[in-house]
Amino acid sequence: MGTALGGHWGREAEGDEGWQGLGTAGFKGDNLGGGDSRDLGLGTAIVDVMINLQFTLVETLWKTFWRCSLSQPSEAAPVAVHDEAEKRLPKSRLVVLSKYEPVLRWAKDCDHALYQGLVEILIPDVLRAHPQCLDASDPKFRQEFGELANERHDEHPEEMVRVKVAAASAFAQTLRRYTSLNHLAQAARAVLQNTAQINQMLSDLNRVDFANVQEQASWVCRCEDRVVQRLEQDFKATLQQQNSLEQWAAWLDAVVARVLKPHQGTPGFPRAAKLFLLKWSFYSSMVIRDLTLRSAASFGSFHLIRLLYDEYMYYLVEHRVAQARGQSPIAVMGEFANLTSSLNSLDPRQRRGGGRRGGER
């Protein structure tokens, strides 16, 4: 897997005319080749340790490559490793190289390919239970990885730090969401397999005043009555059939495909997809509100199912938007993370708070 990802990175730079301009900055072919193979080696090493769930080694690998100060003296790389890195690509040139726009684009593409591959390795199926060893290690890793991504890197160009932090933040966020989705799926699976709970849910759902729910929701969502009625009927029918979690997932996927079909292939597809998510969430919250007011016996089951379906809808829409844009889901979320970081940097309150937190670290 690491070799495959590395091959992708190597091809990203091919044919990019901007790379030819590096010669004017004093870089020779052997310098660039050394940087390429070093970054490939870093990516392969990260994939290897992640496959073996050795999450604590990621910080050491990352900081050794960029020649940052490690948090623990015992983690320091061997002198030979440091000397070899300096020989192939001196840190001074690495810093200059990290300011060059084609290199920044290539580094971003590398990180997106790496992190997307890692997500698919760690959580190949968001609905199926994954190894308990990953469950035990995952929260600690996400916390450490998030802290590592947001640490101050004063010795490296701000442009490169921004690219690396955005990609790493998107990876940590995606891993957190997919893990939560997976846990919800396992909990919901037990509910959907319980005949007594399903019957109680059907009984409570049939008492919901959907006409009133639609009347209130239509002012905000502007959903067509026929679309809402079909969703209501399909949901009740699928619940009555006591379908499996996988069958529910197929139904949700069909709903997304049907609603977004008119926008397929248009520039407004991403916006339409996000708007659908907002409408779905608002409408489902109105149904939960009605169940709450009626003190429905199956409220807990509906609340769990609602959480799962909202998360899975987000997952489906995220992947469809990525597919429409010809990108990976990590790349799409990485752009959002980069935008959020840029907006925060313009906020005086965030700058003051960020500086204080940076000093604490």
Coordinates of C-alpha atoms in Angstrom, one line a residue, residues 69-327:
S69 CA 12.9 19.4 17.8
L70 CA 11.4 16.2 19.2
S71 CA 9.4 16.3 22.4
Q72 CA 11.5 13.5 24.1
P73 CA 15.3 13.3 24.0
S74 CA 15.0 9.6 23.6
E75 CA 13.2 10.1 20.3
A76 CA 16.1 11.8 18.7
A77 CA 17.0 10.4 15.3
P78 CA 20.5 8.8 15.0
V79 CA 23.2 11.2 13.9
A80 CA 23.7 9.1 10.7
V81 CA 20.0 9.6 9.7
H82 CA 20.3 13.3 10.3
D83 CA 23.5 13.6 8.3
E84 CA 22.1 11.6 5.4
A85 CA 19.1 13.8 5.3
E86 CA 21.3 16.9 5.3
K87 CA 23.5 15.4 2.6
R88 CA 20.6 14.7 0.2
L89 CA 18.6 17.9 0.9
P90 CA 20.1 20.4 3.3
K91 CA 17.5 22.0 5.7
S92 CA 18.3 25.4 4.4
R93 CA 17.2 24.4 0.9
L94 CA 14.3 22.4 2.2
V95 CA 13.0 25.7 3.8
V96 CA 13.5 27.6 0.5
L97 CA 11.9 24.8 -1.5
S98 CA 8.9 24.8 0.9
K99 CA 8.0 28.3 -0.3
Y100 CA 7.7 27.4 -3.9
E101 CA 4.2 27.2 -5.3
P102 CA 4.6 24.0 -7.3
V103 CA 6.1 22.3 -4.3
L104 CA 3.3 23.4 -2.1
R105 CA 0.7 22.0 -4.5
W106 CA 2.7 18.8 -4.8
A107 CA 3.0 18.5 -1.0
K108 CA -0.7 19.0 -0.6
D109 CA -1.5 16.3 -3.2
C110 CA 0.9 14.0 -1.5
D111 CA -0.7 14.5 1.9
H112 CA -4.2 14.0 0.6
A113 CA -3.2 10.8 -1.1
L114 CA -1.4 9.5 2.0
Y115 CA -4.2 10.4 4.5
Q116 CA -7.0 9.1 2.2
G117 CA -5.1 5.8 1.9
L118 CA -4.6 5.6 5.7
V119 CA -8.3 6.2 6.3
E120 CA -9.2 3.4 3.9
I121 CA -6.7 1.1 5.6
L122 CA -7.8 1.9 9.2
I123 CA -11.5 2.0 8.5
P124 CA -12.2 0.1 5.3
D125 CA -16.0 -0.1 6.0
V126 CA -17.6 2.5 8.2
L127 CA -20.6 0.2 9.0
R128 CA -18.7 -3.0 9.9
A129 CA -17.0 -3.5 13.2
H130 CA -13.2 -3.0 13.1
P131 CA -10.5 -4.5 15.4
Q132 CA -10.7 -3.8 19.1
C133 CA -7.0 -2.8 19.1
L134 CA -7.9 0.1 16.8
D135 CA -10.7 1.1 19.1
A136 CA -8.4 1.2 22.0
S137 CA -5.6 3.2 20.2
D138 CA -7.6 5.4 18.0
P139 CA -8.8 8.2 20.4
K140 CA -5.3 8.7 21.9
F141 CA -3.8 8.8 18.4
R142 CA -6.4 11.3 17.1
Q143 CA -5.6 13.6 20.1
E144 CA -1.9 13.3 19.7
F145 CA -2.1 13.7 15.9
G146 CA -4.3 16.8 16.3
E147 CA -1.8 18.4 18.8
L148 CA 1.1 17.5 16.5
A149 CA -0.6 19.2 13.5
N150 CA -1.3 22.4 15.5
E151 CA 2.1 22.7 17.1
R152 CA 4.1 25.8 16.2
H153 CA 6.7 25.3 13.5
D154 CA 8.5 28.6 13.5
E155 CA 11.5 27.3 11.6
H156 CA 9.5 26.4 8.5
P157 CA 7.7 28.6 6.0
E158 CA 4.2 29.6 7.0
E159 CA 2.9 28.5 3.6
M160 CA 4.1 24.9 3.9
V161 CA 2.9 24.8 7.6
R162 CA -0.5 25.9 6.5
V163 CA -0.7 23.1 3.8
K164 CA 0.5 20.4 6.2
V165 CA -1.7 21.5 9.1
A166 CA -4.8 21.7 6.8
A167 CA -4.3 18.1 5.5
A168 CA -3.4 16.7 8.9
S169 CA -6.5 18.4 10.5
A170 CA -8.7 17.0 7.8
F171 CA -7.3 13.5 8.4
A172 CA -7.8 13.7 12.2
Q173 CA -11.4 15.1 11.7
T174 CA -12.2 12.4 9.2
L175 CA -10.9 9.6 11.4
R176 CA -12.9 11.0 14.3
R177 CA -16.1 11.1 12.3
Y178 CA -15.7 7.7 10.7
T179 CA -14.9 6.1 14.1
S180 CA -18.0 7.7 15.7
L181 CA -20.1 6.6 12.7
N182 CA -18.8 3.1 13.1
H183 CA -19.7 3.0 16.8
L184 CA -23.2 4.3 16.1
A185 CA -23.6 1.6 13.4
Q186 CA -22.8 -1.2 15.9
A187 CA -25.2 0.2 18.5
A188 CA -28.0 0.7 15.9
R189 CA -27.5 -2.8 14.5
A190 CA -28.7 -4.2 17.8
V191 CA -31.8 -2.1 17.7
L192 CA -32.7 -3.0 14.1
Q193 CA -32.4 -6.7 15.0
N194 CA -34.8 -6.4 17.9
T195 CA -38.4 -7.2 16.8
A196 CA -40.0 -5.8 19.9
Q197 CA -38.2 -2.4 19.6
I198 CA -39.0 -2.2 15.9
N199 CA -42.7 -2.8 16.6
Q200 CA -42.7 -0.1 19.3
M201 CA -40.9 2.3 17.0
L202 CA -43.6 1.7 14.3
S203 CA -46.4 2.3 16.8
D204 CA -44.8 5.6 18.0
L205 CA -44.0 6.7 14.5
N206 CA -47.6 6.2 13.3
R207 CA -48.8 8.7 16.0
V208 CA -46.5 11.5 14.8
D209 CA -48.4 14.3 13.1
F210 CA -46.4 14.4 9.9
A211 CA -48.8 17.0 8.4
N212 CA -47.9 19.4 11.2
V213 CA -44.2 18.6 10.9
Q214 CA -44.3 19.3 7.2
E215 CA -46.2 22.5 7.7
Q216 CA -43.6 23.8 10.1
A217 CA -40.6 22.5 8.2
S218 CA -41.7 23.7 4.8
W219 CA -41.3 27.4 5.9
V220 CA -37.6 26.8 6.4
C221 CA -36.8 23.9 4.1
R222 CA -39.2 24.5 1.2
C223 CA -39.4 20.8 0.6
E224 CA -42.0 19.5 -1.9
D225 CA -44.8 17.7 -0.2
R226 CA -44.6 14.7 -2.5
V227 CA -40.9 14.3 -1.8
V228 CA -41.5 14.4 2.0
Q229 CA -44.4 12.0 1.8
R230 CA -42.4 9.5 -0.2
L231 CA -39.6 9.6 2.3
E232 CA -42.1 9.1 5.1
Q233 CA -43.7 6.1 3.4
D234 CA -40.4 4.6 2.4
F235 CA -39.1 5.0 6.0
K236 CA -42.1 3.3 7.5
A237 CA -42.0 0.5 4.9
T238 CA -38.3 -0.2 5.5
L239 CA -38.8 -0.2 9.2
Q240 CA -41.7 -2.6 9.0
Q241 CA -39.7 -5.0 6.9
Q242 CA -37.1 -5.1 9.7
N243 CA -34.3 -4.6 7.2
S244 CA -30.7 -5.0 8.1
L245 CA -28.3 -2.1 8.6
E246 CA -26.8 -2.6 5.2
Q247 CA -30.3 -2.4 3.6
W248 CA -31.0 0.8 5.5
A249 CA -27.6 2.1 4.2
A250 CA -28.7 1.2 0.6
W251 CA -32.0 3.1 1.1
L252 CA -30.2 6.2 2.4
D253 CA -27.8 6.1 -0.6
A254 CA -30.8 5.8 -2.9
V255 CA -32.4 8.9 -1.2
V256 CA -29.3 10.9 -1.8
A257 CA -29.0 9.8 -5.4
R258 CA -32.7 10.6 -6.1
V259 CA -32.6 14.1 -4.5
L260 CA -29.3 15.2 -6.1
K261 CA -29.9 13.7 -9.5
P262 CA -31.2 17.0 -11.0
H263 CA -28.0 18.7 -9.9
Q264 CA -25.6 16.0 -11.2
G265 CA -22.9 17.5 -13.4
T266 CA -23.7 21.1 -12.6
P267 CA -21.5 23.7 -10.9
G268 CA -24.1 24.0 -8.2
F269 CA -23.9 20.3 -7.2
P270 CA -21.8 20.9 -4.0
R271 CA -24.1 23.6 -2.8
A272 CA -27.2 21.5 -3.5
A273 CA -25.7 18.6 -1.6
K274 CA -24.9 20.7 1.5
L275 CA -28.4 22.3 1.4
F276 CA -29.9 18.8 1.3
L277 CA -27.9 17.9 4.4
L278 CA -29.3 21.0 6.2
K279 CA -32.9 20.2 5.2
W280 CA -32.5 16.5 6.2
S281 CA -31.2 17.5 9.6
F282 CA -33.9 20.1 10.2
Y283 CA -36.7 17.8 9.2
S284 CA -35.5 14.9 11.2
S285 CA -35.1 17.1 14.3
M286 CA -38.8 18.1 13.9
V287 CA -39.8 14.5 13.9
I288 CA -37.7 13.8 17.0
R289 CA -39.3 16.9 18.6
D290 CA -42.8 15.5 18.0
L291 CA -41.8 12.1 19.5
T292 CA -40.3 13.9 22.5
L293 CA -43.5 15.9 23.2
R294 CA -45.5 12.6 23.0
S295 CA -43.2 10.9 25.4
A296 CA -42.7 8.1 22.9
A297 CA -41.5 4.9 24.5
S298 CA -39.1 4.3 21.7
F299 CA -37.5 7.8 21.8
G300 CA -34.1 6.4 22.8
S301 CA -34.1 4.1 19.7
F302 CA -35.2 6.9 17.4
H303 CA -32.6 9.2 18.8
L304 CA -29.8 6.6 18.1
I305 CA -31.1 5.9 14.6
R306 CA -31.3 9.6 13.9
L307 CA -27.7 10.2 15.0
L308 CA -26.6 7.3 12.8
Y309 CA -28.5 8.4 9.7
D310 CA -27.4 12.0 10.0
E311 CA -23.7 10.9 10.2
Y312 CA -24.1 8.4 7.3
M313 CA -25.9 11.1 5.2
Y314 CA -22.9 13.4 5.8
Y315 CA -20.6 10.5 4.8
L316 CA -22.5 9.9 1.6
V317 CA -22.8 13.6 0.6
E318 CA -19.1 14.1 1.4
H319 CA -18.1 11.3 -1.0
R320 CA -20.5 12.4 -3.7
V321 CA -19.2 16.0 -3.6
A322 CA -15.6 14.7 -3.7
Q323 CA -16.5 12.5 -6.7
A324 CA -18.2 15.4 -8.5
R325 CA -15.1 17.5 -8.0
G326 CA -12.6 14.8 -9.0
Q327 CA -11.0 14.8 -5.6

